PDB file of C-alpha atoms in Angstrom:
ATOM      1  CA  MET A   1      -5.101  97.080 -87.595  1.00  0.00           C
ATOM      2  CA  ASP A   2      -6.688  94.273 -89.565  1.00  0.00           C
ATOM      3  CA  GLU A   3      -3.473  92.315 -89.072  1.00  0.00           C
ATOM      4  CA  ILE A   4      -4.019  92.048 -85.313  1.00  0.00           C
ATOM      5  CA  SER A   5      -4.902  88.507 -84.299  1.00  0.00           C
ATOM      6  CA  GLU A   6      -7.841  87.686 -82.058  1.00  0.00           C
ATOM      7  CA  GLU A   7      -5.482  86.434 -79.346  1.00  0.00           C
ATOM      8  CA  GLN A   8      -3.595  89.737 -79.360  1.00  0.00           C
ATOM      9  CA  LYS A   9      -6.840  91.725 -79.147  1.00  0.00           C
ATOM     10  CA  LEU A  10      -7.955  89.727 -76.115  1.00  0.00           C
ATOM     11  CA  LYS A  11      -4.548  90.222 -74.494  1.00  0.00           C
ATOM     12  CA  TRP A  12      -4.641  93.991 -74.986  1.00  0.00           C
ATOM     13  CA  LEU A  13      -8.289  94.645 -74.193  1.00  0.00           C
ATOM     14  CA  THR A  14      -9.187  92.278 -71.350  1.00  0.00           C
ATOM     15  CA  THR A  15      -8.285  91.901 -67.703  1.00  0.00           C
ATOM     16  CA  THR A  16      -9.232  89.481 -64.929  1.00  0.00           C
ATOM     17  CA  THR A  17      -9.017  92.153 -62.220  1.00  0.00           C
ATOM     18  CA  ASN A  18     -12.300  93.709 -61.158  1.00  0.00           C
ATOM     19  CA  PRO A  19     -12.002  97.497 -61.540  1.00  0.00           C
ATOM     20  CA  ARG A  20     -14.512  97.943 -58.681  1.00  0.00           C
ATOM     21  CA  LYS A  21     -13.689  95.905 -55.595  1.00  0.00           C
ATOM     22  CA  ARG A  22     -16.485  94.203 -53.692  1.00  0.00           C
ATOM     23  CA  VAL A  23     -15.753  92.009 -50.682  1.00  0.00           C
ATOM     24  CA  MET A  24     -18.011  88.991 -50.330  1.00  0.00           C
ATOM     25  CA  ILE A  25     -17.641  85.355 -49.330  1.00  0.00           C
ATOM     26  CA  ASN A  26     -14.237  83.902 -50.217  1.00  0.00           C
ATOM     27  CA  THR A  27     -12.756  86.998 -51.836  1.00  0.00           C
ATOM     28  CA  ALA A  28      -9.085  87.858 -51.544  1.00  0.00           C
ATOM     29  CA  ASP A  29      -9.471  91.400 -50.150  1.00  0.00           C
ATOM     30  CA  PRO A  30      -8.731  92.001 -47.335  1.00  0.00           C
ATOM     31  CA  GLU A  31      -6.184  89.267 -46.774  1.00  0.00           C
ATOM     32  CA  ASP A  32      -7.408  88.306 -43.309  1.00  0.00           C
ATOM     33  CA  SER A  33     -11.021  87.794 -44.392  1.00  0.00           C
ATOM     34  CA  TRP A  34     -12.637  84.364 -44.434  1.00  0.00           C
ATOM     35  CA  HIS A  35     -11.529  81.957 -47.144  1.00  0.00           C
ATOM     36  CA  ALA A  36     -13.104  78.646 -47.963  1.00  0.00           C
ATOM     37  CA  PRO A  37     -11.038  75.781 -46.560  1.00  0.00           C
ATOM     38  CA  LYS A  38     -10.058  72.940 -48.816  1.00  0.00           C
ATOM     39  CA  TYR A  39     -13.116  70.753 -49.223  1.00  0.00           C
ATOM     40  CA  ARG A  40     -12.637  67.161 -48.207  1.00  0.00           C
ATOM     41  CA  VAL A  41     -15.244  64.482 -47.891  1.00  0.00           C
ATOM     42  CA  THR A  42     -15.281  62.534 -44.648  1.00  0.00           C
ATOM     43  CA  PRO A  43     -12.556  59.866 -44.900  1.00  0.00           C
ATOM     44  CA  LEU A  44     -13.479  56.233 -44.597  1.00  0.00           C
ATOM     45  CA  ARG A  45     -12.371  54.656 -41.336  1.00  0.00           C
ATOM     46  CA  ARG A  46      -9.743  52.131 -42.237  1.00  0.00           C
ATOM     47  CA  GLN A  47     -10.383  49.923 -39.232  1.00  0.00           C
ATOM     48  CA  ILE A  48     -13.968  49.321 -40.400  1.00  0.00           C
ATOM     49  CA  HIS A  49     -13.924  47.625 -43.780  1.00  0.00           C
ATOM     50  CA  ARG A  50     -17.358  47.293 -45.310  1.00  0.00           C
ATOM     51  CA  PRO A  51     -17.061  46.577 -49.029  1.00  0.00           C
ATOM     52  CA  SER A  52     -20.835  46.646 -49.602  1.00  0.00           C
ATOM     53  CA  PHE A  53     -23.422  49.334 -48.884  1.00  0.00           C
ATOM     54  CA  GLY A  54     -26.576  47.269 -48.955  1.00  0.00           C
ATOM     55  CA  TYR A  55     -29.064  46.858 -51.774  1.00  0.00           C
ATOM     56  CA  LEU A  56     -27.781  50.033 -53.464  1.00  0.00           C
ATOM     57  CA  GLY A  57     -24.599  48.143 -54.259  1.00  0.00           C
ATOM     58  CA  THR A  58     -26.554  45.704 -56.435  1.00  0.00           C
ATOM     59  CA  LEU A  59     -27.798  48.423 -58.780  1.00  0.00           C
ATOM     60  CA  PRO A  60     -25.991  49.196 -62.039  1.00  0.00           C
ATOM     61  CA  PRO A  61     -24.170  52.565 -62.130  1.00  0.00           C
ATOM     62  CA  GLU A  62     -26.804  54.197 -64.347  1.00  0.00           C
ATOM     63  CA  LEU A  63     -29.645  53.495 -61.888  1.00  0.00           C
ATOM     64  CA  LEU A  64     -27.439  54.335 -58.931  1.00  0.00           C
ATOM     65  CA  TRP A  65     -26.619  57.743 -60.400  1.00  0.00           C
ATOM     66  CA  MET A  66     -30.330  58.419 -60.920  1.00  0.00           C
ATOM     67  CA  VAL A  67     -30.740  57.986 -57.163  1.00  0.00           C
ATOM     68  CA  PHE A  68     -27.703  60.183 -56.424  1.00  0.00           C
ATOM     69  CA  ARG A  69     -29.163  63.071 -58.436  1.00  0.00           C
ATOM     70  CA  HIS A  70     -31.851  63.531 -55.773  1.00  0.00           C
ATOM     71  CA  LEU A  71     -29.405  63.558 -52.842  1.00  0.00           C
ATOM     72  CA  THR A  72     -27.780  66.557 -51.180  1.00  0.00           C
ATOM     73  CA  CYS A  73     -24.054  67.070 -50.695  1.00  0.00           C
ATOM     74  CA  ASP A  74     -24.373  65.990 -47.063  1.00  0.00           C
ATOM     75  CA  ASP A  75     -26.172  62.801 -48.134  1.00  0.00           C
ATOM     76  CA  LEU A  76     -23.429  61.936 -50.620  1.00  0.00           C
ATOM     77  CA  GLU A  77     -20.722  62.623 -48.061  1.00  0.00           C
ATOM     78  CA  THR A  78     -22.453  60.332 -45.581  1.00  0.00           C
ATOM     79  CA  LEU A  79     -22.764  57.609 -48.213  1.00  0.00           C
ATOM     80  CA  HIS A  80     -19.106  58.125 -49.116  1.00  0.00           C
ATOM     81  CA  SER A  81     -18.032  57.460 -45.533  1.00  0.00           C
ATOM     82  CA  CYS A  82     -20.246  54.430 -44.825  1.00  0.00           C
ATOM     83  CA  SER A  83     -18.369  51.796 -46.810  1.00  0.00           C
ATOM     84  CA  THR A  84     -15.753  51.147 -49.468  1.00  0.00           C
ATOM     85  CA  GLY A  85     -18.438  50.422 -52.045  1.00  0.00           C
ATOM     86  CA  GLY A  86     -20.209  53.671 -51.235  1.00  0.00           C
ATOM     87  CA  ARG A  87     -16.978  55.614 -51.529  1.00  0.00           C
ATOM     88  CA  ILE A  88     -16.219  54.160 -54.962  1.00  0.00           C
ATOM     89  CA  ALA A  89     -19.781  54.763 -56.201  1.00  0.00           C
ATOM     90  CA  VAL A  90     -19.915  58.382 -55.005  1.00  0.00           C
ATOM     91  CA  LEU A  91     -16.529  59.319 -56.464  1.00  0.00           C
ATOM     92  CA  ALA A  92     -17.559  57.753 -59.786  1.00  0.00           C
ATOM     93  CA  PHE A  93     -20.758  59.836 -59.944  1.00  0.00           C
ATOM     94  CA  PRO A  94     -19.980  62.280 -62.833  1.00  0.00           C
ATOM     95  CA  GLN A  95     -21.733  65.363 -61.441  1.00  0.00           C
ATOM     96  CA  TYR A  96     -20.201  65.072 -57.994  1.00  0.00           C
ATOM     97  CA  HIS A  97     -16.804  64.206 -59.469  1.00  0.00           C
ATOM     98  CA  ASN A  98     -16.792  67.366 -61.624  1.00  0.00           C
ATOM     99  CA  LEU A  99     -17.778  69.536 -58.665  1.00  0.00           C
ATOM    100  CA  LEU A 100     -15.167  67.944 -56.445  1.00  0.00           C
ATOM    101  CA  GLN A 101     -12.461  68.387 -59.070  1.00  0.00           C
ATOM    102  CA  HIS A 102     -13.298  71.820 -60.498  1.00  0.00           C
ATOM    103  CA  ALA A 103     -15.279  73.605 -57.764  1.00  0.00           C
ATOM    104  CA  PRO A 104     -14.280  72.316 -54.319  1.00  0.00           C
ATOM    105  CA  THR A 105     -14.537  75.885 -53.005  1.00  0.00           C
ATOM    106  CA  ILE A 106     -18.292  76.126 -53.564  1.00  0.00           C
ATOM    107  CA  LEU A 107     -18.777  72.773 -51.805  1.00  0.00           C
ATOM    108  CA  ALA A 108     -16.789  74.086 -48.821  1.00  0.00           C
ATOM    109  CA  ILE A 109     -18.864  77.288 -48.758  1.00  0.00           C
ATOM    110  CA  LEU A 110     -22.130  75.331 -48.845  1.00  0.00           C
ATOM    111  CA  LYS A 111     -20.895  73.233 -45.971  1.00  0.00           C
ATOM    112  CA  GLU A 112     -19.768  76.276 -43.958  1.00  0.00           C
ATOM    113  CA  THR A 113     -23.079  78.120 -44.489  1.00  0.00           C
ATOM    114  CA  ARG A 114     -25.069  74.954 -43.702  1.00  0.00           C
ATOM    115  CA  LEU A 115     -26.655  74.837 -47.143  1.00  0.00           C
ATOM    116  CA  ALA A 116     -25.058  71.523 -48.116  1.00  0.00           C
ATOM    117  CA  ARG A 117     -27.986  69.736 -46.489  1.00  0.00           C
ATOM    118  CA  THR A 118     -30.534  71.722 -48.494  1.00  0.00           C
ATOM    119  CA  PHE A 119     -29.700  71.748 -52.209  1.00  0.00           C
ATOM    120  CA  THR A 120     -29.543  68.573 -54.254  1.00  0.00           C
ATOM    121  CA  ILE A 121     -26.452  67.791 -56.282  1.00  0.00           C
ATOM    122  CA  THR A 122     -28.538  68.253 -59.453  1.00  0.00           C
ATOM    123  CA  LYS A 123     -29.484  71.820 -58.488  1.00  0.00           C
ATOM    124  CA  ILE A 124     -25.857  72.687 -57.716  1.00  0.00           C
ATOM    125  CA  TYR A 125     -24.540  71.154 -60.922  1.00  0.00           C
ATOM    126  CA  GLU A 126     -27.165  72.794 -63.151  1.00  0.00           C
ATOM    127  CA  THR A 127     -26.167  76.193 -61.777  1.00  0.00           C
ATOM    128  CA  PHE A 128     -22.493  75.279 -62.154  1.00  0.00           C
ATOM    129  CA  VAL A 129     -22.825  74.537 -65.884  1.00  0.00           C
ATOM    130  CA  SER A 130     -25.116  77.498 -66.606  1.00  0.00           C
ATOM    131  CA  ALA A 131     -23.470  80.734 -67.708  1.00  0.00           C
ATOM    132  CA  LEU A 132     -26.227  83.364 -67.759  1.00  0.00           C
ATOM    133  CA  CYS A 133     -27.672  85.533 -65.033  1.00  0.00           C
ATOM    134  CA  THR A 134     -31.207  84.406 -64.197  1.00  0.00           C
ATOM    135  CA  THR A 135     -32.418  88.030 -64.196  1.00  0.00           C
ATOM    136  CA  CYS A 136     -30.784  89.921 -67.063  1.00  0.00           C
ATOM    137  CA  GLY A 137     -29.494  87.086 -69.261  1.00  0.00           C
ATOM    138  CA  GLN A 138     -25.911  88.405 -69.320  1.00  0.00           C
ATOM    139  CA  PHE A 139     -22.883  86.370 -68.244  1.00  0.00           C
ATOM    140  CA  GLY A 140     -23.082  85.758 -64.497  1.00  0.00           C
ATOM    141  CA  GLY A 141     -19.913  85.084 -62.549  1.00  0.00           C
ATOM    142  CA  TYR A 142     -21.566  84.824 -59.142  1.00  0.00           C
ATOM    143  CA  VAL A 143     -24.154  82.784 -57.289  1.00  0.00           C
ATOM    144  CA  PHE A 144     -26.796  83.945 -54.817  1.00  0.00           C
ATOM    145  CA  LEU A 145     -26.534  81.271 -52.135  1.00  0.00           C
ATOM    146  CA  PRO A 146     -30.005  81.307 -50.431  1.00  0.00           C
ATOM    147  CA  SER A 147     -31.637  80.193 -53.701  1.00  0.00           C
ATOM    148  CA  PHE A 148     -28.416  79.079 -55.444  1.00  0.00           C
ATOM    149  CA  ALA A 149     -29.253  81.151 -58.504  1.00  0.00           C
ATOM    150  CA  ARG A 150     -26.554  82.397 -60.872  1.00  0.00           C
ATOM    151  CA  CYS A 151     -26.358  86.168 -61.204  1.00  0.00           C
ATOM    152  CA  CYS A 152     -24.141  88.990 -62.375  1.00  0.00           C
ATOM    153  CA  LEU A 153     -22.717  91.577 -59.990  1.00  0.00           C
ATOM    154  CA  GLN A 154     -24.964  94.326 -61.356  1.00  0.00           C
ATOM    155  CA  CYS A 155     -28.184  92.405 -60.600  1.00  0.00           C
ATOM    156  CA  ALA A 156     -26.824  91.159 -57.279  1.00  0.00           C
ATOM    157  CA  GLU A 157     -26.261  94.746 -56.147  1.00  0.00           C
ATOM    158  CA  THR A 158     -29.488  96.324 -57.409  1.00  0.00           C
ATOM    159  CA  ASP A 159     -32.228  93.727 -57.875  1.00  0.00           C
ATOM    160  CA  LEU A 160     -34.593  93.254 -54.949  1.00  0.00           C
ATOM    161  CA  GLU A 161     -34.684  89.518 -55.678  1.00  0.00           C
ATOM    162  CA  PHE A 162     -31.043  89.211 -54.559  1.00  0.00           C
ATOM    163  CA  LEU A 163     -31.496  91.129 -51.311  1.00  0.00           C
ATOM    164  CA  PRO A 164     -31.755  88.374 -48.670  1.00  0.00           C
ATOM    165  CA  ILE A 165     -34.154  88.607 -45.779  1.00  0.00           C
ATOM    166  CA  SER A 166     -33.887  87.462 -42.167  1.00  0.00           C
ATOM    167  CA  ARG A 167     -36.417  85.266 -40.397  1.00  0.00           C
ATOM    168  CA  ASP A 168     -37.686  88.264 -38.453  1.00  0.00           C
ATOM    169  CA  GLY A 169     -37.981  90.269 -41.674  1.00  0.00           C
ATOM    170  CA  ALA A 170     -40.033  87.487 -43.244  1.00  0.00           C
ATOM    171  CA  LYS A 171     -42.607  87.852 -40.478  1.00  0.00           C
ATOM    172  CA  LYS A 172     -42.738  91.649 -40.658  1.00  0.00           C
ATOM    173  CA  GLU A 173     -42.812  92.070 -44.446  1.00  0.00           C
ATOM    174  CA  PHE A 174     -44.740  89.026 -45.656  1.00  0.00           C
ATOM    175  CA  GLY A 175     -46.507  87.734 -42.554  1.00  0.00           C
ATOM    176  CA  VAL A 176     -44.763  84.364 -42.791  1.00  0.00           C
ATOM    177  CA  LYS A 177     -45.005  82.936 -39.287  1.00  0.00           C
ATOM    178  CA  GLY A 178     -44.274  79.574 -37.855  1.00  0.00           C
ATOM    179  CA  LYS A 179     -40.947  77.847 -37.445  1.00  0.00           C
ATOM    180  CA  LYS A 180     -42.058  74.874 -39.543  1.00  0.00           C
ATOM    181  CA  ILE A 181     -42.878  77.051 -42.561  1.00  0.00           C
ATOM    182  CA  LEU A 182     -39.541  78.885 -42.560  1.00  0.00           C
ATOM    183  CA  ASP A 183     -37.594  75.693 -41.884  1.00  0.00           C
ATOM    184  CA  ARG A 184     -38.737  74.343 -45.234  1.00  0.00           C
ATOM    185  CA  LEU A 185     -36.754  77.071 -47.013  1.00  0.00           C
ATOM    186  CA  PRO A 186     -32.974  77.105 -47.585  1.00  0.00           C
ATOM    187  CA  GLN A 187     -31.357  79.009 -44.720  1.00  0.00           C
ATOM    188  CA  LEU A 188     -27.912  80.524 -45.002  1.00  0.00           C
ATOM    189  CA  THR A 189     -25.869  80.860 -41.811  1.00  0.00           C
ATOM    190  CA  VAL A 190     -23.782  84.013 -42.211  1.00  0.00           C
ATOM    191  CA  ILE A 191     -20.005  83.556 -42.018  1.00  0.00           C
ATOM    192  CA  GLU A 192     -18.297  86.047 -39.732  1.00  0.00           C
ATOM    193  CA  GLY A 193     -15.863  88.251 -41.633  1.00  0.00           C
ATOM    194  CA  TYR A 194     -15.354  91.301 -43.863  1.00  0.00           C
ATOM    195  CA  TYR A 195     -18.063  92.479 -46.265  1.00  0.00           C
ATOM    196  CA  SER A 196     -18.677  95.512 -48.437  1.00  0.00           C
ATOM    197  CA  THR A 197     -21.238  98.162 -47.567  1.00  0.00           C
ATOM    198  CA  PHE A 198     -23.477 100.110 -49.937  1.00  0.00           C
ATOM    199  CA  ALA A 199     -20.864 102.876 -50.135  1.00  0.00           C
ATOM    200  CA  GLY A 200     -18.143 100.393 -51.067  1.00  0.00           C
ATOM    201  CA  GLU A 201     -16.451 100.452 -47.666  1.00  0.00           C
ATOM    202  CA  VAL A 202     -15.242  97.257 -46.012  1.00  0.00           C
ATOM    203  CA  LYS A 203     -16.340  96.424 -42.475  1.00  0.00           C
ATOM    204  CA  TYR A 204     -16.002  93.417 -40.204  1.00  0.00           C
ATOM    205  CA  TYR A 205     -19.323  91.854 -39.214  1.00  0.00           C
ATOM    206  CA  THR A 206     -19.845  89.457 -36.332  1.00  0.00           C
ATOM    207  CA  GLN A 207     -23.614  89.173 -36.673  1.00  0.00           C
ATOM    208  CA  HIS A 208     -25.088  85.737 -36.165  1.00  0.00           C
ATOM    209  CA  LEU A 209     -27.730  85.923 -38.879  1.00  0.00           C
ATOM    210  CA  THR A 210     -29.816  83.436 -40.776  1.00  0.00           C
ATOM    211  CA  LEU A 211     -30.685  84.739 -44.237  1.00  0.00           C
ATOM    212  CA  LEU A 212     -33.326  83.474 -46.656  1.00  0.00           C
ATOM    213  CA  SER A 213     -34.225  84.137 -50.268  1.00  0.00           C
ATOM    214  CA  ARG A 214     -36.723  87.000 -50.497  1.00  0.00           C
ATOM    215  CA  GLU A 215     -38.275  85.466 -53.613  1.00  0.00           C
ATOM    216  CA  LEU A 216     -38.904  82.111 -51.910  1.00  0.00           C
ATOM    217  CA  VAL A 217     -40.278  83.775 -48.776  1.00  0.00           C
ATOM    218  CA  GLU A 218     -42.669  85.902 -50.828  1.00  0.00           C
ATOM    219  CA  LYS A 219     -44.157  82.762 -52.380  1.00  0.00           C
ATOM    220  CA  MET A 220     -45.226  81.733 -48.854  1.00  0.00           C
ATOM    221  CA  ARG A 221     -46.804  85.095 -48.086  1.00  0.00           C
ATOM    222  CA  ASP A 222     -49.845  84.983 -45.824  1.00  0.00           C
ATOM    223  CA  PRO A 223     -52.809  85.960 -48.078  1.00  0.00           C
ATOM    224  CA  ASN A 224     -54.529  87.651 -45.102  1.00  0.00           C
ATOM    225  CA  PHE A 225     -51.455  89.638 -44.097  1.00  0.00           C
ATOM    226  CA  ILE A 226     -51.728  93.437 -44.332  1.00  0.00           C
ATOM    227  CA  PRO A 227     -48.343  95.204 -44.294  1.00  0.00           C
ATOM    228  CA  MET A 228     -47.820  98.287 -42.156  1.00  0.00           C
ATOM    229  CA  PRO A 229     -48.288 101.675 -43.886  1.00  0.00           C
ATOM    230  CA  GLY A 230     -45.017 102.831 -45.402  1.00  0.00           C
ATOM    231  CA  ARG A 231     -43.466  99.364 -45.230  1.00  0.00           C
ATOM    232  CA  HIS A 232     -42.885  99.323 -49.007  1.00  0.00           C
ATOM    233  CA  ASN A 233     -40.984 102.628 -48.915  1.00  0.00           C
ATOM    234  CA  LEU A 234     -38.935 101.414 -45.967  1.00  0.00           C
ATOM    235  CA  ARG A 235     -38.068  98.251 -47.874  1.00  0.00           C
ATOM    236  CA  GLU A 236     -37.084 100.183 -50.989  1.00  0.00           C
ATOM    237  CA  MET A 237     -35.096 102.976 -49.296  1.00  0.00           C
ATOM    238  CA  SER A 238     -33.666 101.745 -46.022  1.00  0.00           C
ATOM    239  CA  TYR A 239     -33.052  98.116 -46.990  1.00  0.00           C
ATOM    240  CA  LEU A 240     -31.294  98.945 -50.231  1.00  0.00           C
ATOM    241  CA  HIS A 241     -28.811 101.140 -48.362  1.00  0.00           C
ATOM    242  CA  ILE A 242     -28.502 100.201 -44.686  1.00  0.00           C
ATOM    243  CA  LYS A 243     -28.748  96.435 -45.180  1.00  0.00           C
ATOM    244  CA  ALA A 244     -26.904  96.302 -48.477  1.00  0.00           C
ATOM    245  CA  HIS A 245     -24.013  94.454 -46.815  1.00  0.00           C
ATOM    246  CA  GLN A 246     -26.315  91.437 -46.491  1.00  0.00           C
ATOM    247  CA  ARG A 247     -26.183  91.114 -50.279  1.00  0.00           C
ATOM    248  CA  TYR A 248     -22.476  90.296 -50.075  1.00  0.00           C
ATOM    249  CA  MET A 249     -23.030  87.948 -47.126  1.00  0.00           C
ATOM    250  CA  ALA A 250     -25.087  85.789 -49.496  1.00  0.00           C
ATOM    251  CA  LEU A 251     -22.909  86.175 -52.602  1.00  0.00           C
ATOM    252  CA  THR A 252     -19.824  84.349 -53.821  1.00  0.00           C
ATOM    253  CA  PRO A 253     -17.972  83.944 -57.146  1.00  0.00           C
ATOM    254  CA  LEU A 254     -18.798  80.839 -59.177  1.00  0.00           C
ATOM    255  CA  PRO A 255     -17.128  80.006 -62.503  1.00  0.00           C
ATOM    256  CA  CYS A 256     -19.049  78.327 -65.300  1.00  0.00           C
ATOM    257  CA  PHE A 257     -18.119  74.726 -66.083  1.00  0.00           C
ATOM    258  CA  ILE A 258     -17.942  73.723 -69.749  1.00  0.00           C
ATOM    259  CA  PRO A 259     -18.535  69.934 -69.890  1.00  0.00           C
ATOM    260  CA  ASN A 260     -17.357  69.467 -73.491  1.00  0.00           C
ATOM    261  CA  SER A 261     -13.853  70.749 -72.777  1.00  0.00           C
ATOM    262  CA  ALA A 262     -13.852  70.078 -69.011  1.00  0.00           C
ATOM    263  CA  SER A 263     -12.727  73.683 -68.452  1.00  0.00           C
ATOM    264  CA  LEU A 264     -13.860  76.677 -66.411  1.00  0.00           C
ATOM    265  CA  GLU A 265     -15.040  80.038 -67.689  1.00  0.00           C
ATOM    266  CA  ASN A 266     -14.386  82.713 -65.052  1.00  0.00           C
ATOM    267  CA  GLY A 267     -15.197  85.654 -67.288  1.00  0.00           C
ATOM    268  CA  VAL A 268     -13.052  88.683 -68.121  1.00  0.00           C
ATOM    269  CA  TYR A 269     -13.430  92.436 -67.831  1.00  0.00           C
ATOM    270  CA  CYS A 270     -13.237  94.742 -70.818  1.00  0.00           C
ATOM    271  CA  ALA A 271     -10.402  97.230 -70.350  1.00  0.00           C
ATOM    272  CA  GLY A 272     -12.086  99.436 -72.939  1.00  0.00           C
ATOM    273  CA  CYS A 273     -15.186  99.813 -70.763  1.00  0.00           C
ATOM    274  CA  ALA A 274     -13.033 100.944 -67.830  1.00  0.00           C
ATOM    275  CA  LEU A 275     -11.386 103.501 -70.127  1.00  0.00           C
ATOM    276  CA  GLY A 276     -14.553 104.564 -71.882  1.00  0.00           C
ATOM    277  CA  LYS A 277     -16.706 104.868 -68.762  1.00  0.00           C
ATOM    278  CA  HIS A 278     -15.275 108.346 -68.224  1.00  0.00           C
ATOM    279  CA  ARG A 279     -15.269 109.352 -71.919  1.00  0.00           C
ATOM    280  CA  PHE A 280     -17.974 107.574 -73.870  1.00  0.00           C
ATOM    281  CA  SER A 281     -21.577 107.196 -72.778  1.00  0.00           C
ATOM    282  CA  GLN A 282     -22.002 104.158 -75.062  1.00  0.00           C
ATOM    283  CA  CYS A 283     -19.755 101.987 -72.848  1.00  0.00           C
ATOM    284  CA  SER A 284     -21.320  99.570 -70.399  1.00  0.00           C
ATOM    285  CA  ASP A 285     -20.608  99.243 -66.692  1.00  0.00           C
ATOM    286  CA  LEU A 286     -16.880  98.869 -66.109  1.00  0.00           C
ATOM    287  CA  SER A 287     -17.442  96.004 -63.658  1.00  0.00           C
ATOM    288  CA  ARG A 288     -19.451  93.900 -66.138  1.00  0.00           C
ATOM    289  CA  LEU A 289     -18.019  90.407 -66.567  1.00  0.00           C
ATOM    290  CA  HIS A 290     -17.968  89.053 -70.108  1.00  0.00           C
ATOM    291  CA  ASP A 291     -17.792  85.521 -71.407  1.00  0.00           C
ATOM    292  CA  SER A 292     -14.359  85.259 -73.049  1.00  0.00           C
ATOM    293  CA  ARG A 293     -15.803  82.886 -75.664  1.00  0.00           C
ATOM    294  CA  HIS A 294     -18.116  85.608 -77.017  1.00  0.00           C
ATOM    295  CA  LEU A 295     -16.129  88.730 -76.186  1.00  0.00           C
ATOM    296  CA  LEU A 296     -15.049  89.691 -79.709  1.00  0.00           C
ATOM    297  CA  SER A 297     -18.544  90.860 -80.626  1.00  0.00           C
ATOM    298  CA  HIS A 298     -18.541  93.172 -77.606  1.00  0.00           C
ATOM    299  CA  LEU A 299     -15.089  94.560 -78.438  1.00  0.00           C
ATOM    300  CA  GLN A 300     -16.274  95.505 -81.926  1.00  0.00           C
ATOM    301  CA  SER A 301     -19.088  97.648 -80.516  1.00  0.00           C
ATOM    302  CA  CYS A 302     -17.235  99.051 -77.480  1.00  0.00           C
ATOM    303  CA  VAL A 303     -16.022 102.589 -78.236  1.00  0.00           C
ATOM    304  CA  GLY A 304     -13.498 102.501 -75.403  1.00  0.00           C
ATOM    305  CA  ALA A 305     -12.058  99.199 -76.630  1.00  0.00           C
ATOM    306  CA  GLN A 306     -11.619 100.560 -80.148  1.00  0.00           C
ATOM    307  CA  ALA A 307      -9.847 103.662 -78.821  1.00  0.00           C
ATOM    308  CA  LEU A 308      -7.572 101.531 -76.646  1.00  0.00           C
ATOM    309  CA  LEU A 309      -6.864  99.154 -79.538  1.00  0.00           C
ATOM    310  CA  THR A 310      -5.799 102.075 -81.747  1.00  0.00           C
ATOM    311  CA  LYS A 311      -3.502 103.350 -79.010  1.00  0.00           C
ATOM    312  CA  ARG A 312      -1.917  99.939 -78.423  1.00  0.00           C
ATOM    313  CA  TRP A 313      -1.475  99.408 -82.167  1.00  0.00           C
ATOM    314  CA  SER A 314       0.300 102.759 -82.543  1.00  0.00           C
ATOM    315  CA  GLN A 315       2.614 101.962 -79.644  1.00  0.00           C
ATOM    316  CA  SER A 316       3.509  98.581 -81.120  1.00  0.00           C
ATOM    317  CA  GLN A 317       4.323 100.135 -84.491  1.00  0.00           C
ATOM    318  CA  ARG A 318       6.707 102.647 -82.945  1.00  0.00           C
ATOM    319  CA  LYS A 319       8.872  99.826 -81.578  1.00  0.00           C
ATOM    320  CA  PHE A 320       9.602  98.727 -85.124  1.00  0.00           C
TER     321      PHE A 320
END
């Protein structure tokens, strides 16, 4: 089996299909669920020709891009539509250009959930080029929208940090009161559609919810607030099960952008883990996404992958 090339090993032992389906924002199952529309910036009105956009047009591109890094997607779209000069400058901004070319779906989702006016283009791009889950350090193929933090599916489904909280829940659990305080936090407007439940079922939700990041809300906790007796147990037991569908309302796939090669890393699943989950206790979770650039080291230690490789090698030898 030493004669097997690395390309052949990856072909035999990897798959892009998730063995365990989870329906979240912009997923392909079921077919009539919500999908992100094609993202398009507001077109410039042809009848109004304004070649300049004020004093910003006198700045060199390097200084102009330093200003753009502190703007949100909505700000850049507004600047894009104000004049011809603004349109040219925005489309030439490297970070926004890469997002527009390689990840228009995430821009459409941010716009649909009303988060495009919250996060700066720098925050979005830094998450886009990062590859690791902020909690466990493994490859993360998803993003938690209320804080726009990259995560893996395992942490997104189990970690309390990635369980969003409603405005009413913020008052009951952390004593955060006042519209002005909560309005300073990123607020996700839930998209009506199909989402997974804790049991893996798929249901259609029409709730008009506004979800926030639990971690950000906890930082604004009222120091004088005393939670109700048993509130912690309720949060651990009931929330993790009954309100688990809210995790998928705030979750969406996000590939990793590799600037050096201008390519995307979507991650792959190890077919050996799916095989070995039922046979070998050493195998990891079958739904764990792996970075295809560093997958060979995992395949060498995966018992299920080695068993599958031996089987595939034997089958290929019989043909000859």
